[in-house]
Coordinates of C-alpha atoms and ligand atoms in Angstrom, one line a residue:
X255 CA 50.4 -138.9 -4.0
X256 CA 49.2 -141.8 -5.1
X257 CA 50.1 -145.4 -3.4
X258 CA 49.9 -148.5 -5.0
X259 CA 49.9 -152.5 -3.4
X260 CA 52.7 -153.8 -5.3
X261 CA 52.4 -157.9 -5.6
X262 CA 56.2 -158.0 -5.4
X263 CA 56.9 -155.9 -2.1
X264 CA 53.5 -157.5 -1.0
X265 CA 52.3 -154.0 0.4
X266 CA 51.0 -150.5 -0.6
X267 CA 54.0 -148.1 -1.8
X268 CA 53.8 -145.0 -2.7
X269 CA 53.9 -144.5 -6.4
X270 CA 57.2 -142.6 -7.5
X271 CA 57.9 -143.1 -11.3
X272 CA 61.0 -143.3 -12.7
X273 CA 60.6 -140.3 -15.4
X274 CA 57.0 -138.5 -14.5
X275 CA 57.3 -137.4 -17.8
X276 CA 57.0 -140.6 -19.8
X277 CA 55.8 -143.3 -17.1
X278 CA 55.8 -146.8 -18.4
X279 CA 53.1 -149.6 -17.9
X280 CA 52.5 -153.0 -19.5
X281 CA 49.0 -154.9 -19.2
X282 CA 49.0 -158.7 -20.3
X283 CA 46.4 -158.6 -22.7
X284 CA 44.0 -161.1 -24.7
X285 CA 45.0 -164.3 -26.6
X286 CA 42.2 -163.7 -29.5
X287 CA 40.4 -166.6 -30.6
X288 CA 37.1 -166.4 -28.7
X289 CA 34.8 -163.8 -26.9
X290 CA 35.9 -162.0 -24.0
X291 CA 34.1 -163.0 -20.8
X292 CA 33.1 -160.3 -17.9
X293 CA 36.2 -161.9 -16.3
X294 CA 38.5 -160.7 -19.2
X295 CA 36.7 -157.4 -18.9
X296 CA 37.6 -156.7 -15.6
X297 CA 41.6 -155.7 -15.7
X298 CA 40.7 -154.1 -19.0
X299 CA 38.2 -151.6 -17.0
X300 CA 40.7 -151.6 -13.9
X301 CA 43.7 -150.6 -15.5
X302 CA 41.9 -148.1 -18.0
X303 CA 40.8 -146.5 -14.7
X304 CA 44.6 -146.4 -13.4
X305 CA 45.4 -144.9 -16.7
X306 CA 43.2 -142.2 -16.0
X307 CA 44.0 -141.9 -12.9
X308 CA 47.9 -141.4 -13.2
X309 CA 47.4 -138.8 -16.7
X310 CA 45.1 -136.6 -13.8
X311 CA 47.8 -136.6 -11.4
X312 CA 51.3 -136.6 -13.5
X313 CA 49.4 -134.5 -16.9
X314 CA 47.7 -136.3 -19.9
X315 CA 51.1 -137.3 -22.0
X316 CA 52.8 -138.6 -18.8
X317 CA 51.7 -142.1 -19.4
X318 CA 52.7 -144.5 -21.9
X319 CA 50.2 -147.3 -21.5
X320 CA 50.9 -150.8 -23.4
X321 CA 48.5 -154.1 -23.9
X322 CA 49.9 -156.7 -26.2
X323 CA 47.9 -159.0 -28.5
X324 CA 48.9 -162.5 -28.1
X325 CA 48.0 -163.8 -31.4
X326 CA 50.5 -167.0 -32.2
X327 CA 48.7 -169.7 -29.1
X328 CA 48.3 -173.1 -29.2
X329 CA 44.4 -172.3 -28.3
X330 CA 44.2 -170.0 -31.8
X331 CA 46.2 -172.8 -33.4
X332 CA 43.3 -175.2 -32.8
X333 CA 40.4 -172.5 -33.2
X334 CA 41.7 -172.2 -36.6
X335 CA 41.9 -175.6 -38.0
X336 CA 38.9 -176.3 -36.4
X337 CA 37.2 -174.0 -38.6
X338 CA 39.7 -174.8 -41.4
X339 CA 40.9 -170.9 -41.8
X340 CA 44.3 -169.6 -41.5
X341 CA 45.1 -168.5 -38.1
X342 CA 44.9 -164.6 -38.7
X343 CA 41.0 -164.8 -39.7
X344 CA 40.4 -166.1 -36.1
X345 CA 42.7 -163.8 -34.0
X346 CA 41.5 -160.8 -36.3
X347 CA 37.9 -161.1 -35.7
X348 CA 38.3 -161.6 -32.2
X349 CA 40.5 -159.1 -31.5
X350 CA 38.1 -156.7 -33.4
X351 CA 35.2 -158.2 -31.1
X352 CA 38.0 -157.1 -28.1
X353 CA 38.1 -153.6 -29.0
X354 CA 34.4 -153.4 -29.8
X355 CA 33.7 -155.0 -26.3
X356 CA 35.9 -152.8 -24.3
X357 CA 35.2 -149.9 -26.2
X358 CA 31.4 -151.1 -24.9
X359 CA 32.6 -150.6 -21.3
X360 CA 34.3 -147.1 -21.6
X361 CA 38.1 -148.4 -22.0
X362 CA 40.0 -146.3 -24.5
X363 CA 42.4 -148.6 -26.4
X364 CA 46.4 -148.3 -25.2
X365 CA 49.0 -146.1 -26.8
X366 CA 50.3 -149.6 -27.9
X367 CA 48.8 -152.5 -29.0
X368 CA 52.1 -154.9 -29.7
X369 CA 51.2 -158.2 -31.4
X370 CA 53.2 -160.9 -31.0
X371 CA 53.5 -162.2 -34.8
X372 CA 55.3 -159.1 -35.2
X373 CA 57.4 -159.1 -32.8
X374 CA 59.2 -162.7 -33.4
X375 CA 62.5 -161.0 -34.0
X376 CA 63.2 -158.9 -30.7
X377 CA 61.9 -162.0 -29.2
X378 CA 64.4 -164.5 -30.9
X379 CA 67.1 -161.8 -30.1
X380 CA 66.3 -162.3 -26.0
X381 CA 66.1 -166.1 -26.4
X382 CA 69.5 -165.7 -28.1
X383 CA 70.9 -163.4 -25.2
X384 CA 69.5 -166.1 -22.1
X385 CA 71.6 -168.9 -24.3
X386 CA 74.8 -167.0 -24.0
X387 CA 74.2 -166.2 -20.4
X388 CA 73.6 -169.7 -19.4
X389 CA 69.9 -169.3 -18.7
X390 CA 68.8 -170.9 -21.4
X391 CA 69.3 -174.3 -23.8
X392 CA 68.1 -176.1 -27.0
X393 CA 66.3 -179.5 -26.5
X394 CA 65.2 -181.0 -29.4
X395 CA 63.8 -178.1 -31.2
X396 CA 62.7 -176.5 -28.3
X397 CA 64.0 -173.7 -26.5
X398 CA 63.9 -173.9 -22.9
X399 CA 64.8 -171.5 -20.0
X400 CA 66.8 -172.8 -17.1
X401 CA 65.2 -172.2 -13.9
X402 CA 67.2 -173.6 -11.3
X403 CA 70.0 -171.2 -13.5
X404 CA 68.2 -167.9 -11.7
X405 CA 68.8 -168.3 -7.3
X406 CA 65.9 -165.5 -7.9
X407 CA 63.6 -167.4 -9.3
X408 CA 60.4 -167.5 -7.1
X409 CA 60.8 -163.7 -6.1
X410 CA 56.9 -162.7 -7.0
X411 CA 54.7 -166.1 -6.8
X412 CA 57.2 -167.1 -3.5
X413 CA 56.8 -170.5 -3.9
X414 CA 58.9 -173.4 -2.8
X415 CA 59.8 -175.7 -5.8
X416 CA 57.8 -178.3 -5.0
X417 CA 54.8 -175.7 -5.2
X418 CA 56.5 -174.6 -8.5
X419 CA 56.8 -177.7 -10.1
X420 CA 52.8 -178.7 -9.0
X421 CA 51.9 -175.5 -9.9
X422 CA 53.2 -175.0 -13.3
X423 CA 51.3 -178.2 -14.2
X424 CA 54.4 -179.4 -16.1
X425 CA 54.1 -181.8 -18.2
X426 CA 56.2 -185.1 -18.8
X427 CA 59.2 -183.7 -21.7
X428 CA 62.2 -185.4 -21.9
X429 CA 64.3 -182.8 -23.7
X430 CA 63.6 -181.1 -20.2
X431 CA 66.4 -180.9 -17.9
X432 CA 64.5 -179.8 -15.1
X433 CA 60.7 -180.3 -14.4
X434 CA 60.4 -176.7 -13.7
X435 CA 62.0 -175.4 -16.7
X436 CA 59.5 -173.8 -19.3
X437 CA 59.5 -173.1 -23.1
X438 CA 60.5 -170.3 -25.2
X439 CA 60.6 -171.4 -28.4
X440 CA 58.9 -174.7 -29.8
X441 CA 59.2 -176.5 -33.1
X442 CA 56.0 -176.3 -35.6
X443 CA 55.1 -179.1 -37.9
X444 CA 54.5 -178.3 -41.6
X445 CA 51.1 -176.6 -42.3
X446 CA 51.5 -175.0 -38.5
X447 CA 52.6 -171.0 -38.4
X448 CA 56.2 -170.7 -37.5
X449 CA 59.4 -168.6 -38.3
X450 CA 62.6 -169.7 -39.2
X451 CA 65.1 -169.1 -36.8
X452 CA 68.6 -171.3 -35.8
X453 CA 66.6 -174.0 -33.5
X454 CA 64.8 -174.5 -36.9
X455 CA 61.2 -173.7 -37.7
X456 CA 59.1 -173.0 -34.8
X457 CA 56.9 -170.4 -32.6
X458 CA 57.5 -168.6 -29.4
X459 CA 56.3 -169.6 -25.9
X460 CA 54.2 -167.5 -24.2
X461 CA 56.1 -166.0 -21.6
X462 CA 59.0 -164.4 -24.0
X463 CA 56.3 -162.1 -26.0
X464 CA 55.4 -159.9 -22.9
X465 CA 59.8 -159.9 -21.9
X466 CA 60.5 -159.1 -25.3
X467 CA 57.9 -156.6 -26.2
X468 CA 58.3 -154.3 -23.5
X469 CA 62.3 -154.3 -23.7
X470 CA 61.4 -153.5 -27.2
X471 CA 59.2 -150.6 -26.4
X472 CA 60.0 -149.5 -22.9
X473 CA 63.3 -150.6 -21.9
X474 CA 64.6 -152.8 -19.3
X475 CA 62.6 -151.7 -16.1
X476 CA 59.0 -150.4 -16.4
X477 CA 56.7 -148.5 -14.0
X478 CA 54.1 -151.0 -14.1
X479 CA 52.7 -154.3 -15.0
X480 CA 49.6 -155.6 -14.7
X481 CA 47.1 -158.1 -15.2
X482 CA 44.7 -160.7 -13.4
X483 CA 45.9 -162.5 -10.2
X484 CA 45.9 -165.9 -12.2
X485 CA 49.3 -164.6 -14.1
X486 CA 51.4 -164.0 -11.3
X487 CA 52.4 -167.7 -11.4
X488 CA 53.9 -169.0 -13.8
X489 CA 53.4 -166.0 -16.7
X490 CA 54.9 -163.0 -14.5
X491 CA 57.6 -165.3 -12.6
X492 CA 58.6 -166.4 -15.9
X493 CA 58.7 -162.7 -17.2
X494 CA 60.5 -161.5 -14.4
X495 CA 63.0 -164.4 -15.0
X496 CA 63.2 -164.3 -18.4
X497 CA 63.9 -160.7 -18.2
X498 CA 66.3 -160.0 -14.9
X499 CA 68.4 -162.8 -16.7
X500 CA 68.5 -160.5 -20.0
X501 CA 69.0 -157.9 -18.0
X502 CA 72.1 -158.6 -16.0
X503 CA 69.5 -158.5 -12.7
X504 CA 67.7 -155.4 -13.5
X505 CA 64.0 -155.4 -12.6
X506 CA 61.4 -155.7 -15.3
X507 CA 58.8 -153.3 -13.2
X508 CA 58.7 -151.4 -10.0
X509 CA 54.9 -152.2 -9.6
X510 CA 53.0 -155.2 -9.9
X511 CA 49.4 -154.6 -10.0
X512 CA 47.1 -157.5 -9.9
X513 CA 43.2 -157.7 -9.9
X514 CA 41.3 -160.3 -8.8
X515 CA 38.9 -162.7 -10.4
X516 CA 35.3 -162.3 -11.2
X517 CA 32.9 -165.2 -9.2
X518 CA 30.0 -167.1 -10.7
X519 CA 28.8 -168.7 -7.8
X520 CA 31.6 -170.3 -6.0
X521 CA 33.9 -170.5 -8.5
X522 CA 35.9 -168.3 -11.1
X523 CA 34.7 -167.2 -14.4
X524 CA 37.0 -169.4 -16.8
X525 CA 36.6 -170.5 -20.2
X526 CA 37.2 -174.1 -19.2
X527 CA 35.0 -174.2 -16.3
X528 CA 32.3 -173.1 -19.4
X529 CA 30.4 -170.5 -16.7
X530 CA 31.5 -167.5 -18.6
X531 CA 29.0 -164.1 -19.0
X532 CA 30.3 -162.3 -21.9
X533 CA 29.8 -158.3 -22.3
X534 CA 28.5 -159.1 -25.4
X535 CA 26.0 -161.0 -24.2
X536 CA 24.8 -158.5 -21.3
X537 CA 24.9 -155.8 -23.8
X538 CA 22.7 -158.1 -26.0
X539 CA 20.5 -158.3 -23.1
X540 CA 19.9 -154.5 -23.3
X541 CA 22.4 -153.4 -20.6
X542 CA 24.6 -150.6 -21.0
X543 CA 28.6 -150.4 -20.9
X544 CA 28.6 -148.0 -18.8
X545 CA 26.5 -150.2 -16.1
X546 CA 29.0 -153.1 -16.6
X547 CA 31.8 -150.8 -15.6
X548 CA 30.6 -149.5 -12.9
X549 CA 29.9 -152.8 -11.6
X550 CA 33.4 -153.9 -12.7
X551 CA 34.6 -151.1 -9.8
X552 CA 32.0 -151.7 -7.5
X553 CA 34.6 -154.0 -5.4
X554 CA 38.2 -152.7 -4.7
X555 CA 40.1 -154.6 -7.5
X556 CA 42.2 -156.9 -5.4
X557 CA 39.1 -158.3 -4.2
X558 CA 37.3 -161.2 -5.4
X559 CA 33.8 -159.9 -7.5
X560 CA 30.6 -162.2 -7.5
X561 CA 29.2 -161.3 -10.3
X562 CA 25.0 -161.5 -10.1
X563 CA 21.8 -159.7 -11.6
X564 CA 21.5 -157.9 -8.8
X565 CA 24.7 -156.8 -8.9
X566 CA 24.1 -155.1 -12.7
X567 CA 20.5 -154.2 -11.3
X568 CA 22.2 -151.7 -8.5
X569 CA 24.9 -150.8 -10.6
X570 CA 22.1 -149.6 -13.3
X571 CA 19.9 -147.9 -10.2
X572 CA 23.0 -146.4 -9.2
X573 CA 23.7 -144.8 -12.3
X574 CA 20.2 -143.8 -12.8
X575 CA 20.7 -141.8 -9.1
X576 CA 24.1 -140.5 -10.4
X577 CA 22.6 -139.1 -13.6
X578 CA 19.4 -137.3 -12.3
X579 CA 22.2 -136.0 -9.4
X580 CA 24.8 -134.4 -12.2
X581 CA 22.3 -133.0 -14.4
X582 CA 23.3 -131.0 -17.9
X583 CA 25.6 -129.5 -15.8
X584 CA 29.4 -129.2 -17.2
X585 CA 32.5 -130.9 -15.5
X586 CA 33.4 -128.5 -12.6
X587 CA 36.2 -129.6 -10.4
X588 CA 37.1 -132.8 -9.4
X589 CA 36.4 -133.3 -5.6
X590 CA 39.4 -134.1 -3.4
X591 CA 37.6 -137.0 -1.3
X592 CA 36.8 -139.0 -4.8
X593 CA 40.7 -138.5 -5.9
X594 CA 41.9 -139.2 -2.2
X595 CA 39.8 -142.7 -2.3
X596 CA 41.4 -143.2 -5.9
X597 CA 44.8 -142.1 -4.7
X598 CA 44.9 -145.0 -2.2
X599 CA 45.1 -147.9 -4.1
X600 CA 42.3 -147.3 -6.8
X601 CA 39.7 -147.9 -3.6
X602 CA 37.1 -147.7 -6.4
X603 CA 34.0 -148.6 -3.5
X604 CA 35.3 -145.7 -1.7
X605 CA 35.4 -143.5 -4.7
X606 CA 31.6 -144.3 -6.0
X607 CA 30.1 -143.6 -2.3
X608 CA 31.6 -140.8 -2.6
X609 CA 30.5 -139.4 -5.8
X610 CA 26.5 -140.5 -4.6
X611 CA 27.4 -137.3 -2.1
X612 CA 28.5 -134.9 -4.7
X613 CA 26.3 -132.7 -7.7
X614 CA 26.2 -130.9 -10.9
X615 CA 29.6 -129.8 -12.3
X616 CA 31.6 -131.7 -9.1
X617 CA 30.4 -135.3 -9.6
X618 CA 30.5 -135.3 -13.7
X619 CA 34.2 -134.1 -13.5
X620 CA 34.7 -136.6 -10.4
X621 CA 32.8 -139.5 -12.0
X622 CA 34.9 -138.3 -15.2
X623 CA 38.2 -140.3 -13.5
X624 CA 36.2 -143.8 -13.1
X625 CA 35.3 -143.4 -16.7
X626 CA 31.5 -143.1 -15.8
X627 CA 28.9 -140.4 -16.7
X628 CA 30.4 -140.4 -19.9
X629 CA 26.6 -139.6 -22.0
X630 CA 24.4 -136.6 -21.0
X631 CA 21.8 -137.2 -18.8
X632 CA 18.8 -136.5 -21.2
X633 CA 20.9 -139.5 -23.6
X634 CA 21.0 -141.6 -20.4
X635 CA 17.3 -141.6 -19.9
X636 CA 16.4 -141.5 -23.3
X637 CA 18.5 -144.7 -23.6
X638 CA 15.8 -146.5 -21.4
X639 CA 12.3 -145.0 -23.3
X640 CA 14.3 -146.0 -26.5
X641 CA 15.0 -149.6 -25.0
X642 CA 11.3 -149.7 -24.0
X643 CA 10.3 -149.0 -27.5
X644 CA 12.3 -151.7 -28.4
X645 CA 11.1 -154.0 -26.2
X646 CA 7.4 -152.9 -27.3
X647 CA 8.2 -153.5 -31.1
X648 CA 9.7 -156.9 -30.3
X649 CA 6.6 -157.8 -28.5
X650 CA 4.4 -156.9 -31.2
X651 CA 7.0 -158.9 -34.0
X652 CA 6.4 -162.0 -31.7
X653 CA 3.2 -161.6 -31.8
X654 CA 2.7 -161.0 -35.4
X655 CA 4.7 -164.1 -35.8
X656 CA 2.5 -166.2 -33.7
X657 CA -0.4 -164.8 -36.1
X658 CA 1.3 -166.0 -39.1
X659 CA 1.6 -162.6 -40.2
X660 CA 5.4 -162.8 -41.4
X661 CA 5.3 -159.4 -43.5
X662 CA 4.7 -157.5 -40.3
X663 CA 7.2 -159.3 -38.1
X664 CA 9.5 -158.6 -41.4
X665 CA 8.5 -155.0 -41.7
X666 CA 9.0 -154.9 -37.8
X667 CA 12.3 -156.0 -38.2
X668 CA 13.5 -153.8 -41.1
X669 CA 12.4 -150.4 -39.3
X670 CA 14.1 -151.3 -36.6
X671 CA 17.3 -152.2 -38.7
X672 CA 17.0 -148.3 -40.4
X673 CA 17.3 -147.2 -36.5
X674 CA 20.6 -148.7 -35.9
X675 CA 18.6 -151.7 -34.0
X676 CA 20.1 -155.3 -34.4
X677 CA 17.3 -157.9 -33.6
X678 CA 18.5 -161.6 -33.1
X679 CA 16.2 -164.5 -32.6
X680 CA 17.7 -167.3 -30.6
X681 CA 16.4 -169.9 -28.0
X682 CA 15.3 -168.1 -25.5
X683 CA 13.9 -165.4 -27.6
X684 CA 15.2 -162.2 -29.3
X685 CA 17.6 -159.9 -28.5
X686 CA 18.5 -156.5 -29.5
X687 CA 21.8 -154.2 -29.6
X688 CA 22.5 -151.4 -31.4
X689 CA 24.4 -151.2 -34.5
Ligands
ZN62 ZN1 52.4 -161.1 -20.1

């Protein structure tokens, strides 16, 4: 059985589906228009690790896993006329760096990926519905939900309206009739993407994708939704309103599952704080996903997770251990103490101190759940004499360079590129990665 802490109930429950046969869960994904930072990473690796976790105990088609694609965002709005290019080149290369990035760390993509520029429809359809229930009015263009229309409002962040209002960071809007009520549908200006719709051209807010996209797909009530700790307040309260109003009081999801953040230092990874490590960059560096993941689970995932060298540097030593420990043995069965740790409430720490006791066929089909000791071993290790030799050629390039002798840093270069080996020369040197 395995229990889950549940935001919500704000404890561990035991985790009973609605239909074991087609179990439901939603993770709020990216908004695509820059690189995902190790932060970003981290409910990606979590809740592919749940995924895997729940098809080993309820069978491999039991689970229905969705992750949207938030790709209409004031943030991809300005990206794009930045660089003067219609929104979908930005949110298409970065949501192609997404899946490249993740795919990096081990995390198979979701059964659905739902974007929300195609989805405008369903959405408009639940604005529509919250206006006829009362939860919801037009201002000026804009479409706003009600908040002090829902006594539940508050049920998952619990926090008194003067916490709310602070909290939501509202700004001044006098079409508002409350300071706590938030937008679902805003007007766009000429030259700015939008759809037609009654309350005249405009976009949705932020909150109605995720409401309207699992209706659409799931249903009303889900098994579980996830994502980082920072969206329980306001993006899940406002789901959970958005959608229980929609609803007639029905609950959007039985489980909330939240991680926590990744630390630089003393403060969160953010993009706006500008202390952000991306996998991309650490992969640039030489490291491998599969040492990233590991440490991604190396702290239980409500926890908070420093993030440091040495933290990658064990991770890598562990995996080293883990490898020489499994051998080219094949998966054998998947030991009861590892599943019992993963069982609890993903207790990932548990799990890997488990698995540095196990061997052979037992620890590659144990390590098998945590998405790690996915290569052989002979590929692991010959990962690190081929990253050697890499490191030895780029020496020699640099010094070639230094000599003047640009054929041979070229030539250098080129064999490297007809091995799959992507040099890139920057400030503090060159990098490599593999094609
Ligand atoms: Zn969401």
């Amino acid at each position: 059985m395995i229990r889950l802490h549940d935001t919500l109930a704000r404890e561990k429950r035991p985790f009973v589906p609605l239909n074991p046969q087609r179990i439901t869960m939603y993770v709020c994904g990216p908004t695509v228009y820059g690189r995902a930072h190790i932060g970003n990473a981290r409910p990606a690796v979590v809740f592919d690790t749940l995924a895997r976790l729940i098809r080993h105990e309820f069978g491999q088609n039991s689970l229905i896993y969705a992750r949207n694609v938030t790709d209409v965002d004031d943030k991809i709005i300005a990206a794009s006329e930045k660089e003067g290019v219609d929104p979908s080149v930005i949110t298409e290369r970065y949501e192609r760096h997404y899946l490249e990035d993740m795919g990096a760390l081990g995390v198979a993509p979701p059964d659905i990926a739902p974007h929300a520029t195609q989805e405008i429809a369903p959405m408009v359809a639940m604005i529509e519905r919250l206006i006829e229930h009362g939860n919801a009015y037009e201002a000026q263009g804009h479409v706003l939900f009600s908040v002090p229309s829902d006594p539940n409002y508050g049920i998952l962040s619990k926090r008194d309206r003067e916490q709310m209002i602070a909290g939501a960071r509202v700004e001044v809007a006098p079409y508002k009739r409350d300071p706590s009520d938030f937008v679902l549908w805003k007007p766009s200006p000429e030259g700015v993407i939008g759809w037609d719709s009654r309350w005249g051209r405009g976009r949705p807010g932020w909150h109605i994708e995720c409401s309207a996209m699992i209706e659409r797909h799931f249903g009303e009530t889900i098994d579980v939704h996830g994502g980082g700790l920072d969206l329980i307040f306001p993006h899940h309260e406002n789901e959970i309103a958005q959608s229980r109003c929609a609803h007639g009081g029905l609950p959007l999801a039985r489980f909330w599952v939240h991680n926590g953040f990744v630390d630089m230092g003393a403060e969160k990874m953010s993009k706006s704080l500008g202390n952000i490590v991306t996998p991309a960059e650490l992969l640039a560096q030489g490291h491998r996903g599969q040492t990233l993941r590991l440490a991604l689970l190396s702290a239980h995932y409500r926890q908070p997770l420093p993030w440091t060298e040495t933290l990658v540097a064990q991770a890598k030593a562990t995996l080293d251990r883990l490898y020489r420990a499994a051998g080219d043995a094949p998966p054998g069965d998947v030991d009861e103490g590892v599943l019992d740790a993963l069982r609890d409430d993903l207790n990932t720490p548990l799990a890997l101190s488990r698995l540095s006791a196990l061997e052979g066929g037992s620890l590659k089909a144990s390590a098998a759940l945590l998405g790690l000791l996915a290569s052989s071993a002979d590929d692991w290790f010959q990962g690190d004499t081929d990253a050697a030799a890499v490191e030895a050629r780029i020496a020699e390039r640099a010094e070639a360079k230094k000599n003047r002798d640009f054929a041979a840093a070229d030539r250098i270069r080129d064999e490297l590129k007809a091995d799959g080996i992507i040099l890139e020369d920057g400030p503090g040197g060159t990098s490599w990665r593999r094609e």
